[in-house]
CSV table of C-alpha atoms in Angstrom, one decimal:
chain,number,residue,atom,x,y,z
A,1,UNK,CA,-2.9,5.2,25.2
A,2,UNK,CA,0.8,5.8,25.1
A,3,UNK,CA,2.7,7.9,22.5
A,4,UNK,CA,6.2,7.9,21.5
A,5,UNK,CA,7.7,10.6,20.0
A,6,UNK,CA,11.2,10.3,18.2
A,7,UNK,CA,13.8,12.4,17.0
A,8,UNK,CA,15.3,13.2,14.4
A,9,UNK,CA,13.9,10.9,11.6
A,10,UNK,CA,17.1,11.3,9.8
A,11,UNK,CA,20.7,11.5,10.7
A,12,UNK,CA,23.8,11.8,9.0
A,13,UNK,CA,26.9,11.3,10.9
A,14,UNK,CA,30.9,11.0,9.7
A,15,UNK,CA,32.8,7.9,11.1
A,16,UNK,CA,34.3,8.3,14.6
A,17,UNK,CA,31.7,11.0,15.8
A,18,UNK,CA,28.5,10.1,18.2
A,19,UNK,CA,25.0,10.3,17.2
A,20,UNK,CA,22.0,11.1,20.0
A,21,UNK,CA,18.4,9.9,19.1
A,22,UNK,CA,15.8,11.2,21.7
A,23,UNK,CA,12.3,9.9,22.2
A,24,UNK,CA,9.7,11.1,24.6
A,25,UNK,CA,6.4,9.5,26.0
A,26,UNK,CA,3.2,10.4,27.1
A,27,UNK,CA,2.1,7.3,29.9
A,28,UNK,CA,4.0,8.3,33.2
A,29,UNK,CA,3.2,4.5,33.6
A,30,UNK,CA,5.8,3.0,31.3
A,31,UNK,CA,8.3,1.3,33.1
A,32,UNK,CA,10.4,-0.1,30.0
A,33,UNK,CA,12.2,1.7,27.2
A,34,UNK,CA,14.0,-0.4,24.4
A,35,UNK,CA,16.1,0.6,21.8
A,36,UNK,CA,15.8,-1.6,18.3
A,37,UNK,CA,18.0,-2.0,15.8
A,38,UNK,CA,16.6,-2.8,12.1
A,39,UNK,CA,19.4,-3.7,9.0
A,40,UNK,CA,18.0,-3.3,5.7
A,41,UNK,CA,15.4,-6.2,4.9
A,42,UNK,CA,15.4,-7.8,8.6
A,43,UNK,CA,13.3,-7.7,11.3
A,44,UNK,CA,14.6,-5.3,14.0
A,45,UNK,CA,16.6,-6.2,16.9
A,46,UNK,CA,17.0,-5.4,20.6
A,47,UNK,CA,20.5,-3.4,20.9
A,48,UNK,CA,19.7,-1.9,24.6
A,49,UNK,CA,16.8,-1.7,26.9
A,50,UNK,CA,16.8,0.8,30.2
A,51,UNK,CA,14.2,0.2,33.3
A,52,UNK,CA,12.3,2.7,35.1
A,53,UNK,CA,14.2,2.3,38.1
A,54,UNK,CA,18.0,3.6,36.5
A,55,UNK,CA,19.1,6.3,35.5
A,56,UNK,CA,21.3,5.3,32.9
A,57,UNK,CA,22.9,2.4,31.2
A,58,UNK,CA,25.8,1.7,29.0
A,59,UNK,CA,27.0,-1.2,26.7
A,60,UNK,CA,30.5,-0.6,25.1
A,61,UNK,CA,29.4,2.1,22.3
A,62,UNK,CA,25.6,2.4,23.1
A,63,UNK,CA,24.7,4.1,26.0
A,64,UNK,CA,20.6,4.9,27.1
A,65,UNK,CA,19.5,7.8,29.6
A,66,UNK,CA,16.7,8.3,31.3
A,67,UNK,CA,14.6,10.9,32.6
A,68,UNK,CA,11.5,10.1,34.3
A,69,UNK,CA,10.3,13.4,35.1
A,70,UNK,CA,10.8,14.8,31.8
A,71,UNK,CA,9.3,11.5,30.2
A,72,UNK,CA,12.1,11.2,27.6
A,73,UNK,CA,15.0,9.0,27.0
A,74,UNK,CA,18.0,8.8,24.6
A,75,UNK,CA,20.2,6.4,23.0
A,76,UNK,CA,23.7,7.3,22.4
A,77,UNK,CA,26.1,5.9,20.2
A,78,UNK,CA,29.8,6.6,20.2
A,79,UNK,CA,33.3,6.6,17.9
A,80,UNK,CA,30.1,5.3,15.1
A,81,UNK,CA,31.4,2.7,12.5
A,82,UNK,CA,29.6,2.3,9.1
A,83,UNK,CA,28.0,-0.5,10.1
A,84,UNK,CA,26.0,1.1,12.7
A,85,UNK,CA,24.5,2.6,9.7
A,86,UNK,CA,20.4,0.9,9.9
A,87,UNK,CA,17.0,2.3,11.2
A,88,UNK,CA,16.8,2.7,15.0
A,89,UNK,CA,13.3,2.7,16.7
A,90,UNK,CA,12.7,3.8,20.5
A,91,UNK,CA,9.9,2.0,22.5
A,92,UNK,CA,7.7,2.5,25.8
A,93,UNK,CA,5.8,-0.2,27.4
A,94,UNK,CA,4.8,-1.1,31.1
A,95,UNK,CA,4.2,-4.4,32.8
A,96,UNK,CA,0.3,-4.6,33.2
A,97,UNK,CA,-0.3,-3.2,29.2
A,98,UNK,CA,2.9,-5.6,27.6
A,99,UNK,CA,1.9,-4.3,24.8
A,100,UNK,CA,5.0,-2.0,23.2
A,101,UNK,CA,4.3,1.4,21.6
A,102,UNK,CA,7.3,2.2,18.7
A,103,UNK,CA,8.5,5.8,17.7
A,104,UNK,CA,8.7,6.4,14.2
A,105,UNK,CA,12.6,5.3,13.8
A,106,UNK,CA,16.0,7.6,12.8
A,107,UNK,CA,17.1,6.6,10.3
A,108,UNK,CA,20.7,6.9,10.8
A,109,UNK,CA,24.0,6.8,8.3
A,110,UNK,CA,27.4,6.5,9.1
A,111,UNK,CA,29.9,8.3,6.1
A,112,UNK,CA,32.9,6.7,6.1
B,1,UNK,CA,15.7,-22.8,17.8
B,2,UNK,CA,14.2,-20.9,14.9
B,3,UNK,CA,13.1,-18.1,16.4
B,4,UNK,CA,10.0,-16.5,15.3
B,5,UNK,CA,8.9,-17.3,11.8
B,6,UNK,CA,7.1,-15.4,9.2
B,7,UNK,CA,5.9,-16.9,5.9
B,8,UNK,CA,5.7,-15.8,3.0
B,9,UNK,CA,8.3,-13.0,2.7
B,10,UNK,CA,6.5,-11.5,-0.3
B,11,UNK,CA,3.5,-11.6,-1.6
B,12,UNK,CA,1.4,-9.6,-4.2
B,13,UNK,CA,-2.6,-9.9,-3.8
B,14,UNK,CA,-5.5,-8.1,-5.9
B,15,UNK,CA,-7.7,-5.9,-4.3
B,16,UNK,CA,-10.6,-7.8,-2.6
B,17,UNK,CA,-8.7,-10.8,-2.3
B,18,UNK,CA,-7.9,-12.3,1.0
B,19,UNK,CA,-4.5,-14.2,2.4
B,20,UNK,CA,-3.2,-15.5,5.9
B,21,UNK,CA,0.2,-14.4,6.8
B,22,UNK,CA,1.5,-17.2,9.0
B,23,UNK,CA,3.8,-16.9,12.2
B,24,UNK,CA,5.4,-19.3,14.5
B,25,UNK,CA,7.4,-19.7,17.3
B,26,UNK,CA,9.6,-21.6,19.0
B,27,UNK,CA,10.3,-20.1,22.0
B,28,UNK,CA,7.2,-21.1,24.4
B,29,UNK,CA,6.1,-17.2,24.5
B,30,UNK,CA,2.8,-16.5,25.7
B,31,UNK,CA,2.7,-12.8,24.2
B,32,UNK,CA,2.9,-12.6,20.0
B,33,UNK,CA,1.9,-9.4,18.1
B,34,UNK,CA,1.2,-8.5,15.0
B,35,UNK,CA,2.9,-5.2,13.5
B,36,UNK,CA,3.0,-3.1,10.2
B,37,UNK,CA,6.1,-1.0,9.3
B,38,UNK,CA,5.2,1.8,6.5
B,39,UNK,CA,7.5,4.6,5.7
B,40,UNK,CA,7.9,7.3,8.3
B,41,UNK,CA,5.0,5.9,10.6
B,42,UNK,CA,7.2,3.1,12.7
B,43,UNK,CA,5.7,0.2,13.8
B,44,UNK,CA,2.1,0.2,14.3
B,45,UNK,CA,0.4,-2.5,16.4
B,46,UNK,CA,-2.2,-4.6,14.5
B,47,UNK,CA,-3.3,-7.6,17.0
B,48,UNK,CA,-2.2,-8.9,19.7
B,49,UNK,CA,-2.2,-12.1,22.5
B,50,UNK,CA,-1.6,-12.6,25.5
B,51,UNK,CA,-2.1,-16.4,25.5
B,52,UNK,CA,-4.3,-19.2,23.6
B,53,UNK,CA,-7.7,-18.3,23.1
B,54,UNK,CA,-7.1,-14.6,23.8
B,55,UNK,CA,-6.6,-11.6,21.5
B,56,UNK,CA,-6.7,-8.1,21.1
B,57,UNK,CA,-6.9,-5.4,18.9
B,58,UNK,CA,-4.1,-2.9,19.0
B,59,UNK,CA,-4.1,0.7,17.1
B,60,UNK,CA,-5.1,-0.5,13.6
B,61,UNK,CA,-6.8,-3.3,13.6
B,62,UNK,CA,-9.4,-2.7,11.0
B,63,UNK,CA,-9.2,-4.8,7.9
B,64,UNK,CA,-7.3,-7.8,9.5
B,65,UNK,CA,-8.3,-11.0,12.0
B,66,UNK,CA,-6.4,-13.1,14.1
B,67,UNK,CA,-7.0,-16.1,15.9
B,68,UNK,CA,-4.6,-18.0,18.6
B,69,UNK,CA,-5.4,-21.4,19.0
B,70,UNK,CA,-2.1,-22.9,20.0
B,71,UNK,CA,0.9,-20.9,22.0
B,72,UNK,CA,2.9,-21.6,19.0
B,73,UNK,CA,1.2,-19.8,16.0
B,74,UNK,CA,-0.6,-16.2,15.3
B,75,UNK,CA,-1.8,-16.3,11.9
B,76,UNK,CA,-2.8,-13.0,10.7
B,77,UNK,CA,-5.7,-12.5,8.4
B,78,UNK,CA,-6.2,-10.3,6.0
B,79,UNK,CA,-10.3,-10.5,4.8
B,80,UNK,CA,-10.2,-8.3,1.8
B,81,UNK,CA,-7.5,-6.5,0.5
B,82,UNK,CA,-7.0,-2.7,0.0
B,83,UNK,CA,-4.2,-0.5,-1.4
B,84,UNK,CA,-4.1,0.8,1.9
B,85,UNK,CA,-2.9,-2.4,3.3
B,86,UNK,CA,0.1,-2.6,1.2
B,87,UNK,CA,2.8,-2.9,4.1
B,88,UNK,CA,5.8,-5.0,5.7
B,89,UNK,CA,4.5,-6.9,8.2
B,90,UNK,CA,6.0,-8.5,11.1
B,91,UNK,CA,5.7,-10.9,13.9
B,92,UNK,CA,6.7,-10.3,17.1
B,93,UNK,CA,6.7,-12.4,20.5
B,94,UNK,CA,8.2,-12.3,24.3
B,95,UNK,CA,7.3,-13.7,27.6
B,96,UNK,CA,4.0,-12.7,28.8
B,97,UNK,CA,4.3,-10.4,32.3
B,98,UNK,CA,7.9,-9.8,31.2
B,99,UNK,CA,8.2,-5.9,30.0
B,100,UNK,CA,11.4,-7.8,28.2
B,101,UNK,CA,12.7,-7.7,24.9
B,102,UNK,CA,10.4,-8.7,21.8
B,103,UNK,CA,11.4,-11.3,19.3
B,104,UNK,CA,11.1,-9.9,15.3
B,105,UNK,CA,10.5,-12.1,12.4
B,106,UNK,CA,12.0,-11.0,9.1
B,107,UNK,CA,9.0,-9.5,7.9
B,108,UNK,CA,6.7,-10.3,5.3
B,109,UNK,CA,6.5,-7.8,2.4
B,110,UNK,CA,3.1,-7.5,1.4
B,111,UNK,CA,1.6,-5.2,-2.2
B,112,UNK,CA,-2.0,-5.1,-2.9
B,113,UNK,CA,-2.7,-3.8,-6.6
């Protein structure tokens, strides 16, 4: 089955500066890479998603790259703010499995 | 719309004892999943359905049933409970054939003594 691998499990970034979380998968299948956002006591929620078929994709702040050939992808987040501060969790899944395989989340602070 | 509800939010058991954590949804999704959140593991896949009437197990499936008898509800069934099992559970759901964006419930805090 697929596995996600994510990194770091920690970060610790002052306001203003960017923060990369990188994640790599194992199933040259997986078609679909989302990017979740989870705020202390909630469930978490979809900030970005990227498709097989693009390279790269951008949404004010957050931006996701991907490279098939290496099998990894990573979310960036610019000029952070405190309340980006939460857990972030990568994810792989492809259309005929729908099932979604998580990383083990960043855990990611923003000092102001 | 409510989304995708998960009841209770916390609950404290005994060991041995069983429960049924509930989930619904509103949003006609033919996918709903099951998932436990632990510290530094992620999100783990418990069960899973594709539809009424079908289910699967995902990658930790042992010590928990489901059922799916309407599109609407996955109730997830815990048969007798462990230390082990002590978790935060959530729901999740999206279109079936859609490698789209999965729907979350709050969670539902679970501590087995």
């Amino acid at each position: 089955g697929e596995n996600v691998e994510q990194h770091p499990s920690t970060l610790s970034v002052q306001e203003g500066d960017s923060a990369v979380i990188k994640c790599t998968y194992s199933d040259s299948a997986s078609n679909y890479f989302p990017w979740y956002k989870q705020e202390l006591g909630k469930g978490p929620q979809l900030i970005i998603d990227i498709r097989s078929n693009v390279g790269e994709k951008k949404d004010q702040r957050i931006a996701v790259t991907l490279n098939k050939t290496a099998k990894h992808f990573s979310l960036h987040i610019t000029e952070t703010q405190p309340e980006d501060s939460a857990v972030y969790f990568c994810a792989a899944s492809h259309t005929n499995a729908g099932k979604s395989t998580f990383g083990d989340g960043t855990t990611l602070t923003v000092k102001p | 719309n409510a989304g995708v509800t998960q009841t209770p939010k916390f609950q404290v058991l005994k060991t041995g004892q069983s429960m049924t954590l509930q989930c619904a949804q509103d949003m006609n999704h033919e996918y709903m999943s099951w998932y436990r959140q632990d510290p530094g593991m992620g999100l783990r896949l418990i069960h899973y359905s594709v539809g009424a009437g079908i289910t699967d197990q995902g990658e930790v499936p042992n010590g928990y049933n489901v059922s799916r008898s309407t599109t609407e509800d996955f109730p997830l069934r815990l048969l007798s409970a462990a230390p082990s099992q002590t978790s935060v559970y959530f729901c999740a759901s999206k279109f079936q054939g859609d490698t789209g964006e999965l729907f979350f419930g709050e969670g539902s805090r679970l501590t087995v003594l």
